[in-house]
Short mmCIF file of C-alpha atoms and ligand atoms in Angstrom, two decimals:
data_model
loop_
_atom_site.label_atom_id
_atom_site.label_comp_id
_atom_site.label_asym_id
_atom_site.label_seq_id
_atom_site.Cartn_x
_atom_site.Cartn_y
_atom_site.Cartn_z
CA MET H 7 -7.97 -21.83 -41.28
CA THR H 8 -9.33 -23.42 -38.26
CA ALA H 9 -9.40 -21.57 -35.47
CA GLU H 10 -7.42 -22.49 -32.43
CA ALA H 11 -8.87 -24.33 -29.47
CA VAL H 12 -8.51 -22.37 -26.66
CA ASP H 13 -8.84 -23.66 -23.07
CA THR H 14 -9.84 -20.41 -21.21
CA SER H 15 -9.97 -21.61 -17.46
CA SER H 16 -6.81 -19.80 -15.29
CA PRO H 17 -4.23 -21.97 -14.91
CA ASP H 18 -4.99 -24.47 -11.68
CA VAL H 19 -5.00 -22.29 -9.01
CA SER H 20 -7.35 -23.82 -6.27
CA ASP H 21 -6.11 -21.36 -3.33
CA PRO H 22 -4.40 -18.66 -4.78
CA THR H 23 -2.68 -17.93 -1.05
CA ALA H 24 -0.89 -21.51 -1.61
CA VAL H 25 1.62 -20.16 -4.38
CA VAL H 26 2.05 -16.83 -2.72
CA ASP H 27 5.90 -17.58 -1.66
CA ASP H 28 7.07 -17.53 -4.97
CA CYS H 29 4.81 -15.62 -7.04
CA GLU H 30 5.81 -12.28 -8.81
CA LEU H 31 2.41 -10.13 -7.35
CA PHE H 32 -0.38 -11.32 -5.07
CA LEU H 33 -3.30 -8.86 -4.83
CA ALA H 34 -6.54 -9.84 -3.47
CA SER H 35 -8.75 -7.06 -3.89
CA PRO H 36 -12.50 -6.25 -2.90
CA THR H 37 -13.36 -6.84 -6.34
CA ALA H 38 -10.76 -9.84 -7.88
CA THR H 39 -7.94 -12.15 -6.41
CA LEU H 40 -4.46 -11.87 -9.14
CA VAL H 41 -1.93 -14.17 -9.39
CA ALA H 42 1.24 -13.48 -11.47
CA ARG H 43 3.83 -15.67 -11.73
CA ASP H 44 6.78 -16.87 -14.27
CA VAL H 45 8.75 -14.33 -15.40
CA ILE H 46 9.33 -13.32 -18.66
CA ALA H 47 11.05 -10.09 -18.09
CA GLN H 48 12.20 -7.75 -15.71
CA ASP H 49 13.29 -3.84 -15.21
CA ASN H 50 15.25 -2.81 -12.11
CA THR H 51 16.26 0.30 -13.54
CA MET H 52 13.77 3.00 -14.71
CA PRO H 53 12.12 5.45 -12.22
CA LEU H 54 8.55 6.10 -12.20
CA ALA H 55 7.73 8.28 -15.01
CA GLU H 56 10.11 6.17 -17.34
CA ALA H 57 8.41 3.18 -16.01
CA ALA H 58 5.23 4.33 -16.97
CA ARG H 59 6.32 5.63 -20.77
CA ARG H 60 8.04 1.98 -21.73
CA GLY H 61 5.41 0.13 -19.62
CA THR H 62 3.19 -1.14 -22.73
CA GLY H 63 6.17 -1.36 -24.74
CA LEU H 64 7.61 -4.06 -22.49
CA LEU H 65 4.51 -6.10 -22.83
CA THR H 66 4.01 -5.82 -26.36
CA GLU H 67 7.24 -6.96 -27.00
CA SER H 68 6.87 -10.08 -24.48
CA ALA H 69 3.54 -10.81 -26.20
CA TRP H 70 4.96 -12.93 -28.64
CA ASP H 71 6.60 -15.50 -26.30
CA LEU H 72 3.40 -16.53 -24.70
CA THR H 73 0.73 -19.94 -25.53
CA ALA H 74 -2.79 -19.07 -26.52
CA ARG H 75 -3.59 -19.87 -23.31
CA GLU H 76 -1.48 -17.76 -21.46
CA ARG H 77 -2.87 -15.03 -23.88
CA ALA H 78 -6.32 -15.95 -22.64
CA CYS H 79 -5.72 -15.93 -19.30
CA GLY H 80 -5.03 -12.50 -19.55
CA GLY H 81 -0.74 -12.47 -19.99
CA PRO H 82 1.30 -10.97 -20.65
CA LEU H 83 0.82 -8.94 -17.49
CA LEU H 84 3.33 -6.30 -16.02
CA VAL H 85 3.36 -6.20 -12.10
CA GLY H 86 5.63 -4.94 -9.42
CA ALA H 87 6.65 -1.90 -6.95
CA ALA H 88 7.71 1.10 -7.29
CA PRO H 89 9.11 3.01 -4.07
CA PHE H 90 8.44 5.69 -2.13
CA ASP H 91 10.87 7.91 -3.93
CA PRO H 92 9.73 8.26 -7.54
CA GLY H 93 13.27 9.26 -9.06
CA ALA H 94 14.44 5.55 -7.51
CA PRO H 95 14.04 2.26 -9.65
CA THR H 96 10.69 1.06 -10.17
CA ARG H 97 10.79 -3.20 -10.21
CA LEU H 98 8.99 -4.23 -12.83
CA THR H 99 8.21 -7.77 -13.87
CA VAL H 100 5.97 -9.23 -17.15
CA ALA H 101 4.63 -12.24 -15.88
CA ARG H 102 2.80 -14.64 -18.25
CA ASP H 103 1.42 -16.79 -15.98
CA ILE H 104 -1.88 -15.17 -14.42
CA HIS H 105 -4.50 -15.95 -12.40
CA TRP H 106 -7.90 -14.01 -12.29
CA GLY H 107 -10.03 -15.00 -9.46
CA PRO H 108 -13.29 -13.59 -7.92
CA PRO H 109 -12.83 -11.71 -4.60
CA LEU H 110 -11.93 -14.76 -2.26
CA VAL H 111 -14.18 -15.42 0.69
CA ARG H 112 -11.93 -14.27 3.44
CA ALA H 113 -14.08 -15.73 6.19
CA ASN H 114 -12.14 -19.21 4.90
CA TYR H 115 -9.31 -18.13 6.16
CA ALA H 116 -7.71 -18.06 9.67
CA ALA H 117 -5.07 -16.26 11.36
CA ALA H 118 -1.97 -18.15 11.42
CA THR H 119 -1.17 -19.61 15.01
CA ALA H 120 2.06 -21.08 14.08
CA VAL H 121 4.05 -17.92 13.84
CA PRO H 122 7.60 -17.69 14.57
CA ARG H 123 8.70 -16.83 17.76
CA ALA H 124 10.35 -12.84 18.28
CA VAL H 125 13.68 -12.79 19.87
CA ARG H 126 14.24 -9.06 19.20
CA VAL H 127 12.26 -6.11 18.44
CA ASP H 128 13.62 -2.66 17.87
CA LEU H 129 11.55 0.81 17.14
CA VAL H 130 12.88 2.72 14.60
CA PRO H 131 13.22 5.75 15.88
CA TRP H 132 12.46 5.66 19.90
CA PRO H 133 8.87 7.09 19.96
CA ALA H 134 10.28 10.20 22.17
CA ARG H 135 12.66 10.47 18.82
CA TYR H 136 9.22 10.34 16.75
CA MET H 137 7.75 13.04 18.82
CA ALA H 138 10.06 15.34 19.05
CA GLY H 139 10.03 14.86 14.66
CA VAL H 140 6.55 15.72 14.89
CA GLU H 141 6.93 18.32 17.20
CA ARG H 142 9.91 20.23 14.67
CA ALA H 143 7.20 19.57 11.84
CA VAL H 144 4.51 21.26 13.27
CA ALA H 145 7.04 24.00 14.42
CA ARG H 146 7.85 24.44 10.66
CA ILE H 147 4.70 24.27 9.22
CA ALA H 148 2.82 26.71 11.94
CA GLY H 149 0.42 28.48 10.63
CA LEU H 150 0.31 27.30 7.16
CA SER H 151 -3.26 25.85 6.57
CA GLN H 152 -2.18 24.35 3.34
CA HIS H 153 0.85 22.54 4.33
CA LYS H 154 0.90 18.26 5.27
CA VAL H 155 3.64 16.46 5.70
CA VAL H 156 3.48 12.44 6.73
CA LEU H 157 6.24 11.15 9.41
CA SER H 158 6.51 7.37 9.54
CA ARG H 159 8.54 5.08 12.06
CA ALA H 160 9.27 1.07 11.68
CA ILE H 161 9.37 -1.67 14.02
CA ASP H 162 12.15 -4.36 13.35
CA VAL H 163 11.47 -7.59 14.37
CA ILE H 164 13.76 -10.60 14.51
CA THR H 165 12.40 -13.90 14.80
CA ALA H 166 13.43 -17.83 15.40
CA GLU H 167 12.79 -19.05 12.22
CA PRO H 168 12.03 -17.69 9.08
CA THR H 169 7.90 -16.17 8.67
CA ARG H 170 6.65 -17.23 5.17
CA VAL H 171 4.78 -14.94 3.39
CA ARG H 172 1.39 -17.27 2.87
CA ASP H 173 1.05 -17.54 6.56
CA VAL H 174 1.41 -13.80 7.16
CA VAL H 175 -1.06 -13.53 3.84
CA ARG H 176 -3.79 -15.63 5.48
CA SER H 177 -4.05 -13.87 8.66
CA LEU H 178 -4.48 -10.17 6.81
CA LEU H 179 -7.31 -11.76 4.92
CA SER H 180 -8.89 -12.93 8.05
CA GLY H 181 -8.12 -9.86 9.87
CA GLU H 182 -9.17 -7.34 7.01
CA PRO H 183 -12.42 -8.04 4.87
CA ASP H 184 -11.89 -4.72 2.79
CA ALA H 185 -8.07 -3.85 2.33
CA TYR H 186 -5.86 -4.77 -0.69
CA VAL H 187 -4.02 -7.95 0.60
CA PHE H 188 -0.67 -7.78 -1.40
CA ALA H 189 2.60 -9.54 -1.49
CA VAL H 190 5.15 -8.91 -4.34
CA PRO H 191 8.92 -9.22 -3.95
CA VAL H 192 11.61 -6.33 -4.02
CA GLY H 193 14.87 -8.34 -3.95
CA THR H 194 16.94 -10.83 -2.21
CA VAL H 195 19.01 -11.07 0.59
CA ARG H 196 22.02 -13.27 0.94
CA ALA H 197 21.48 -17.14 -0.06
CA GLY H 198 19.23 -15.72 -2.85
CA ALA H 199 16.54 -15.59 -0.13
CA ARG H 200 13.66 -13.06 -1.23
CA ARG H 201 12.70 -9.79 0.41
CA VAL H 202 8.98 -9.62 0.09
CA LEU H 203 6.97 -6.79 0.59
CA VAL H 204 3.62 -7.81 2.26
CA GLY H 205 0.65 -5.53 3.45
CA ALA H 206 -3.19 -4.83 3.63
CA SER H 207 -3.63 -1.60 2.09
CA PRO H 208 -6.80 0.55 2.41
CA GLU H 209 -6.00 2.74 -0.19
CA LEU H 210 -6.60 2.28 -3.98
CA VAL H 211 -4.18 4.87 -6.14
CA ILE H 212 -5.71 4.49 -9.21
CA ARG H 213 -7.69 1.88 -11.09
CA ARG H 214 -7.93 2.51 -15.12
CA ILE H 215 -10.32 -0.06 -16.84
CA GLY H 216 -11.08 1.55 -20.62
CA ARG H 217 -11.93 5.15 -20.29
CA SER H 218 -12.87 4.79 -16.72
CA VAL H 219 -10.84 5.59 -13.54
CA LEU H 220 -11.12 5.54 -9.94
CA SER H 221 -8.89 7.04 -7.16
CA ASN H 222 -9.26 6.90 -3.42
CA PRO H 223 -7.70 8.81 -1.32
CA LEU H 224 -7.51 8.59 2.28
CA ALA H 225 -6.38 10.95 5.20
CA GLY H 226 -7.47 11.73 8.00
CA SER H 227 -7.49 8.93 10.83
CA ALA H 228 -8.60 7.97 13.96
CA PRO H 229 -7.84 4.32 15.98
CA ARG H 230 -10.88 1.87 16.81
CA SER H 231 -12.10 1.22 19.73
CA ALA H 232 -13.63 -2.21 21.48
CA ASP H 233 -16.41 -0.75 22.81
CA PRO H 234 -18.79 0.06 20.00
CA VAL H 235 -20.32 2.75 21.73
CA GLU H 236 -16.82 4.68 22.05
CA ASP H 237 -16.18 3.40 18.42
CA ARG H 238 -19.20 5.22 16.68
CA ARG H 239 -18.16 7.96 19.36
CA ARG H 240 -14.49 8.38 17.00
CA ALA H 241 -16.10 7.97 13.69
CA TRP H 242 -18.29 10.94 14.52
CA THR H 243 -15.45 13.13 16.07
CA LEU H 244 -13.21 12.23 13.15
CA GLN H 245 -16.07 13.21 10.41
CA HIS H 246 -16.27 16.64 12.17
CA SER H 247 -12.77 17.14 13.08
CA SER H 248 -11.95 20.46 11.21
CA LYS H 249 -7.75 19.08 11.30
CA ASP H 250 -8.88 15.99 9.92
CA LEU H 251 -10.81 17.11 7.39
CA LEU H 252 -8.06 19.69 6.54
CA GLU H 253 -5.56 17.09 6.25
CA HIS H 254 -7.90 15.33 3.91
CA ARG H 255 -9.06 17.79 1.44
CA ILE H 256 -5.23 18.46 0.43
CA VAL H 257 -4.84 15.12 -0.07
CA VAL H 258 -8.22 15.29 -2.47
CA ASP H 259 -6.80 18.70 -3.97
CA ALA H 260 -3.71 17.49 -5.23
CA VAL H 261 -5.46 13.94 -6.40
CA THR H 262 -8.04 16.04 -8.59
CA GLN H 263 -5.18 18.51 -9.96
CA ALA H 264 -3.15 15.47 -10.74
CA LEU H 265 -5.92 13.96 -12.72
CA ARG H 266 -7.94 16.76 -14.20
CA PRO H 267 -5.32 17.30 -17.35
CA PHE H 268 -6.19 13.81 -18.21
CA CYS H 269 -9.96 13.53 -17.98
CA ALA H 270 -12.50 14.57 -20.07
CA ALA H 271 -15.10 14.77 -16.66
CA LEU H 272 -14.19 14.36 -12.81
CA ASP H 273 -16.75 13.84 -10.25
CA VAL H 274 -15.38 14.65 -6.85
CA PRO H 275 -18.01 14.47 -3.39
CA ASP H 276 -17.73 17.53 -1.99
CA ARG H 277 -17.25 15.64 1.60
CA PRO H 278 -15.67 13.02 2.62
CA SER H 279 -17.22 9.60 4.08
CA VAL H 280 -15.58 7.76 6.68
CA ILE H 281 -14.36 4.17 6.08
CA ARG H 282 -13.07 1.44 8.80
CA THR H 283 -10.35 -1.14 8.80
CA SER H 284 -10.05 -3.59 11.60
CA ARG H 285 -7.76 -1.20 13.40
CA MET H 286 -8.65 2.50 11.92
CA TRP H 287 -11.66 4.81 10.91
CA HIS H 288 -10.62 7.09 7.87
CA LEU H 289 -11.67 10.00 6.11
CA SER H 290 -11.97 8.60 2.24
CA THR H 291 -13.12 10.25 -0.99
CA LYS H 292 -13.91 8.59 -4.33
CA VAL H 293 -12.32 10.51 -7.14
CA ARG H 294 -14.23 9.17 -10.69
CA GLY H 295 -12.94 10.41 -14.23
CA VAL H 296 -13.58 9.32 -17.66
CA LEU H 297 -10.15 9.86 -19.84
CA ALA H 298 -9.58 12.27 -22.48
CA ASP H 299 -7.90 11.63 -25.57
CA PRO H 300 -4.78 10.23 -25.82
CA LEU H 301 -5.49 7.91 -23.31
CA PRO H 302 -2.61 7.73 -20.53
CA ASN H 303 -2.05 3.92 -18.87
CA ALA H 304 -2.39 3.03 -15.65
CA LEU H 305 1.23 3.66 -15.05
CA GLU H 306 1.39 6.72 -16.72
CA LEU H 307 -1.95 8.11 -14.34
CA ALA H 308 0.25 6.84 -11.32
CA ALA H 309 3.18 8.50 -11.64
CA ALA H 310 1.03 11.50 -12.34
CA LEU H 311 -0.30 10.98 -8.88
CA HIS H 312 2.56 9.75 -7.01
CA PRO H 313 3.62 10.53 -4.09
CA THR H 314 -0.07 11.99 -2.96
CA PRO H 315 0.08 13.79 0.12
CA ALA H 316 -1.51 10.89 1.68
CA VAL H 317 2.10 9.58 2.12
CA CYS H 318 4.40 12.48 1.47
CA GLY H 319 2.78 15.91 2.12
CA TRP H 320 1.99 19.03 0.50
CA PRO H 321 3.65 21.09 -1.04
CA THR H 322 5.12 17.99 -2.23
CA ALA H 323 9.25 19.63 -2.60
CA VAL H 324 8.65 20.89 1.37
CA ALA H 325 6.79 17.94 3.17
CA ARG H 326 9.60 15.60 0.93
CA GLN H 327 12.26 17.90 2.68
CA VAL H 328 11.13 17.51 5.94
CA ILE H 329 10.87 13.57 5.88
CA ALA H 330 14.42 13.71 4.37
CA GLU H 331 15.34 15.44 7.56
CA SER H 332 13.36 14.08 10.29
CA GLU H 333 12.42 10.16 9.53
CA THR H 334 15.71 8.00 10.47
CA PHE H 335 15.42 5.48 7.79
CA ASP H 336 15.08 4.87 3.88
CA ARG H 337 11.15 3.82 3.73
CA GLN H 338 12.20 2.39 0.10
CA TYR H 339 8.98 0.49 -1.02
CA TYR H 340 6.65 1.76 1.73
CA THR H 341 4.20 3.85 0.88
CA GLY H 342 5.39 3.43 -2.67
CA LEU H 343 2.64 1.75 -5.07
CA THR H 344 2.07 -2.48 -6.38
CA GLY H 345 -0.02 -3.22 -8.70
CA TRP H 346 -0.27 -4.54 -12.29
CA MET H 347 -1.25 -3.27 -16.18
CA ASN H 348 -2.00 -5.09 -19.08
CA GLU H 349 -1.32 -4.33 -22.58
CA SER H 350 -4.67 -2.26 -23.27
CA GLY H 351 -3.02 -0.25 -20.32
CA ASP H 352 -5.52 -1.11 -18.26
CA GLY H 353 -4.38 -1.42 -14.70
CA GLU H 354 -4.67 -1.13 -10.73
CA TRP H 355 -2.16 0.30 -8.10
CA VAL H 356 -2.80 0.45 -4.55
CA LEU H 357 -0.42 2.07 -1.94
CA ALA H 358 2.20 -0.26 -0.08
CA LEU H 359 0.40 0.74 3.53
CA ARG H 360 0.05 -1.63 6.94
CA CYS H 361 2.77 -3.70 5.44
CA ALA H 362 6.11 -4.81 6.36
CA GLU H 363 9.22 -6.16 4.78
CA LEU H 364 10.02 -9.65 5.02
CA ALA H 365 13.29 -11.29 4.33
CA ASP H 366 13.59 -14.58 5.91
CA THR H 367 14.16 -14.14 9.72
CA GLN H 368 13.87 -10.31 9.49
CA LEU H 369 10.61 -8.34 9.40
CA ARG H 370 10.87 -4.45 9.17
CA LEU H 371 7.15 -2.89 9.70
CA TYR H 372 6.10 0.71 8.89
CA ALA H 373 3.48 3.13 9.77
CA GLY H 374 3.12 7.01 9.28
CA ALA H 375 0.54 9.88 10.28
CA GLY H 376 -0.48 13.01 8.59
CA VAL H 377 1.09 16.26 10.49
CA VAL H 378 -0.63 19.75 9.75
CA SER H 379 -0.24 22.78 11.46
CA GLY H 380 -1.57 22.24 15.10
CA SER H 381 -1.02 18.63 15.01
CA ASP H 382 -0.40 16.58 18.50
CA PRO H 383 2.81 14.70 18.69
CA ALA H 384 1.07 12.23 21.40
CA SER H 385 -1.88 11.45 19.15
CA GLU H 386 0.08 11.09 15.86
CA LEU H 387 2.41 8.46 17.74
CA ALA H 388 -1.33 6.73 19.34
CA GLU H 389 -2.13 6.70 15.52
CA THR H 390 1.15 4.79 13.73
CA THR H 391 0.73 2.50 17.00
CA ALA H 392 -3.16 1.80 15.90
CA LYS H 393 -1.70 1.36 12.29
CA PHE H 394 1.18 -1.13 13.28
CA HIS H 395 -1.56 -3.09 15.00
CA THR H 396 -2.87 -4.36 11.57
CA PHE H 397 0.25 -6.11 10.96
CA LEU H 398 1.36 -7.03 14.54
CA ALA H 399 -1.69 -8.93 14.83
CA ALA H 400 -0.94 -10.92 11.51
CA ILE H 401 2.38 -12.00 12.99
CA GLY H 402 0.93 -13.08 16.57
CA LEU H 403 3.04 -10.02 18.20
CA GLU H 404 -0.18 -7.46 19.19
CA ASP H 405 0.12 -8.57 22.46
CA ALA H 406 3.79 -9.10 22.67
CA VAL H 407 4.82 -5.73 21.62
CA ALA H 408 4.79 -2.38 23.49
CA THR H 409 5.28 0.07 20.52
CA THR H 410 4.36 3.28 22.66
CA SER H 411 7.19 2.27 25.62
CA SER H 412 10.76 3.21 25.43
CA ALA H 413 11.76 0.87 27.58
CA GLU H 414 11.40 -2.67 27.18
CA VAL H 415 9.96 -3.58 24.09
CA VAL H 416 9.46 -7.49 23.82
CA ARG H 417 7.38 -8.89 26.54
CA ARG H 418 8.33 -12.49 27.02
C1 ISC K 530 0.81 6.90 5.93
C2 ISC K 530 0.39 5.94 6.54
O1 ISC K 530 -1.40 6.34 6.32
C3 ISC K 530 -1.78 6.99 5.32
C4 ISC K 530 -3.01 6.87 4.60
C5 ISC K 530 -4.31 7.06 4.83
C6 ISC K 530 -4.31 7.87 6.33
C7 ISC K 530 -3.39 8.81 6.61
C8 ISC K 530 -3.29 9.65 7.64
O2 ISC K 530 -4.43 9.83 8.24
O3 ISC K 530 -2.69 10.51 8.15
C9 ISC K 530 -1.74 8.20 6.28
O4 ISC K 530 -1.84 9.41 5.04
C10 ISC K 530 0.29 4.71 7.24
O5 ISC K 530 -0.39 4.08 7.26
O6 ISC K 530 1.25 4.09 7.23
#
């Protein structure tokens, strides 16, 4: 038998960001770059737990259709997005044309200059109403030291011309050296235009490679300052803030509890470290584990963890109820998961944070903050404002939107 000669080089993708507008997943992580294109199969009906059970089966069924070259390049790959609500359908795609590359040199990318002009900006809800929601949540959990609720808000932007996903992705890459920069289609609007979730997430929910798992919960945050002395002071204060350490501990405990049944060994540092994005300081813990048999796949692990208290709260049922009562919009894919899984069950799923949904001339940006007993509504509002700035900067609207004012919101 003669072995088939296989060209194992990835398909020609010299700049992966060039194909972002028509791919099924773009994910630039600190360790690799992934572009997945060319749909073989799609399913938009299964909640996350069912998708996790059937995910590897979907891949195996699709594998027959692939050429040797496609297989050698990493296909087939399951990619997609799961919404915040784990009971709502997950959007899964099996893609055949896979490009894996090294981490992108982000200094090679520049902030987009030709960004479409905003013709309308709306804050959802008005800041005063957001703060009232925080106040009610604080009253609800007053004195309950293990309770937490993440409350979010949105900004709707209408632009004069459609926003190109690749421009936003390049801007995010240039501004966020360490983030998971992602773009994933989540549906279509009239005339077939794609709805795409685009963002620069700092948070890894799960990476499974063989028996090794890593989860990197973040919780407890402070906005960065342009003054380096003040910036360091804020990082120090965050690391010593009992409110933020509690908020963080709640998330780490929940992640540990969810992973423990799957692991033969689990390493959980006693104290968080502090990490930075361009706009925020975050408390961060890297939870590492070695999986026991039978090996769960990456989506099964993601389903066991989602939604963590980093995006929902604790206890989960109470937090979900407060979110449903307080938030004035449906989060859809914001605070959900996006990522990939291969036939062996390896994969990587990140939280959809610091993101927006783009559809033609419409954008909806999202940001949230963790509320615990004793949280101050004005500080939580300021935290969400700082988080919005990651994306506002990427679309050139940082100076144009007064995110905390309930007066005129577009400064022309
Ligand atoms: C909900 C968001 O952030 C979460 C992730 C990191 C830190 C958070 C915090 O400190 O509140 C949030 O839990 C968001 O960015 O919209």
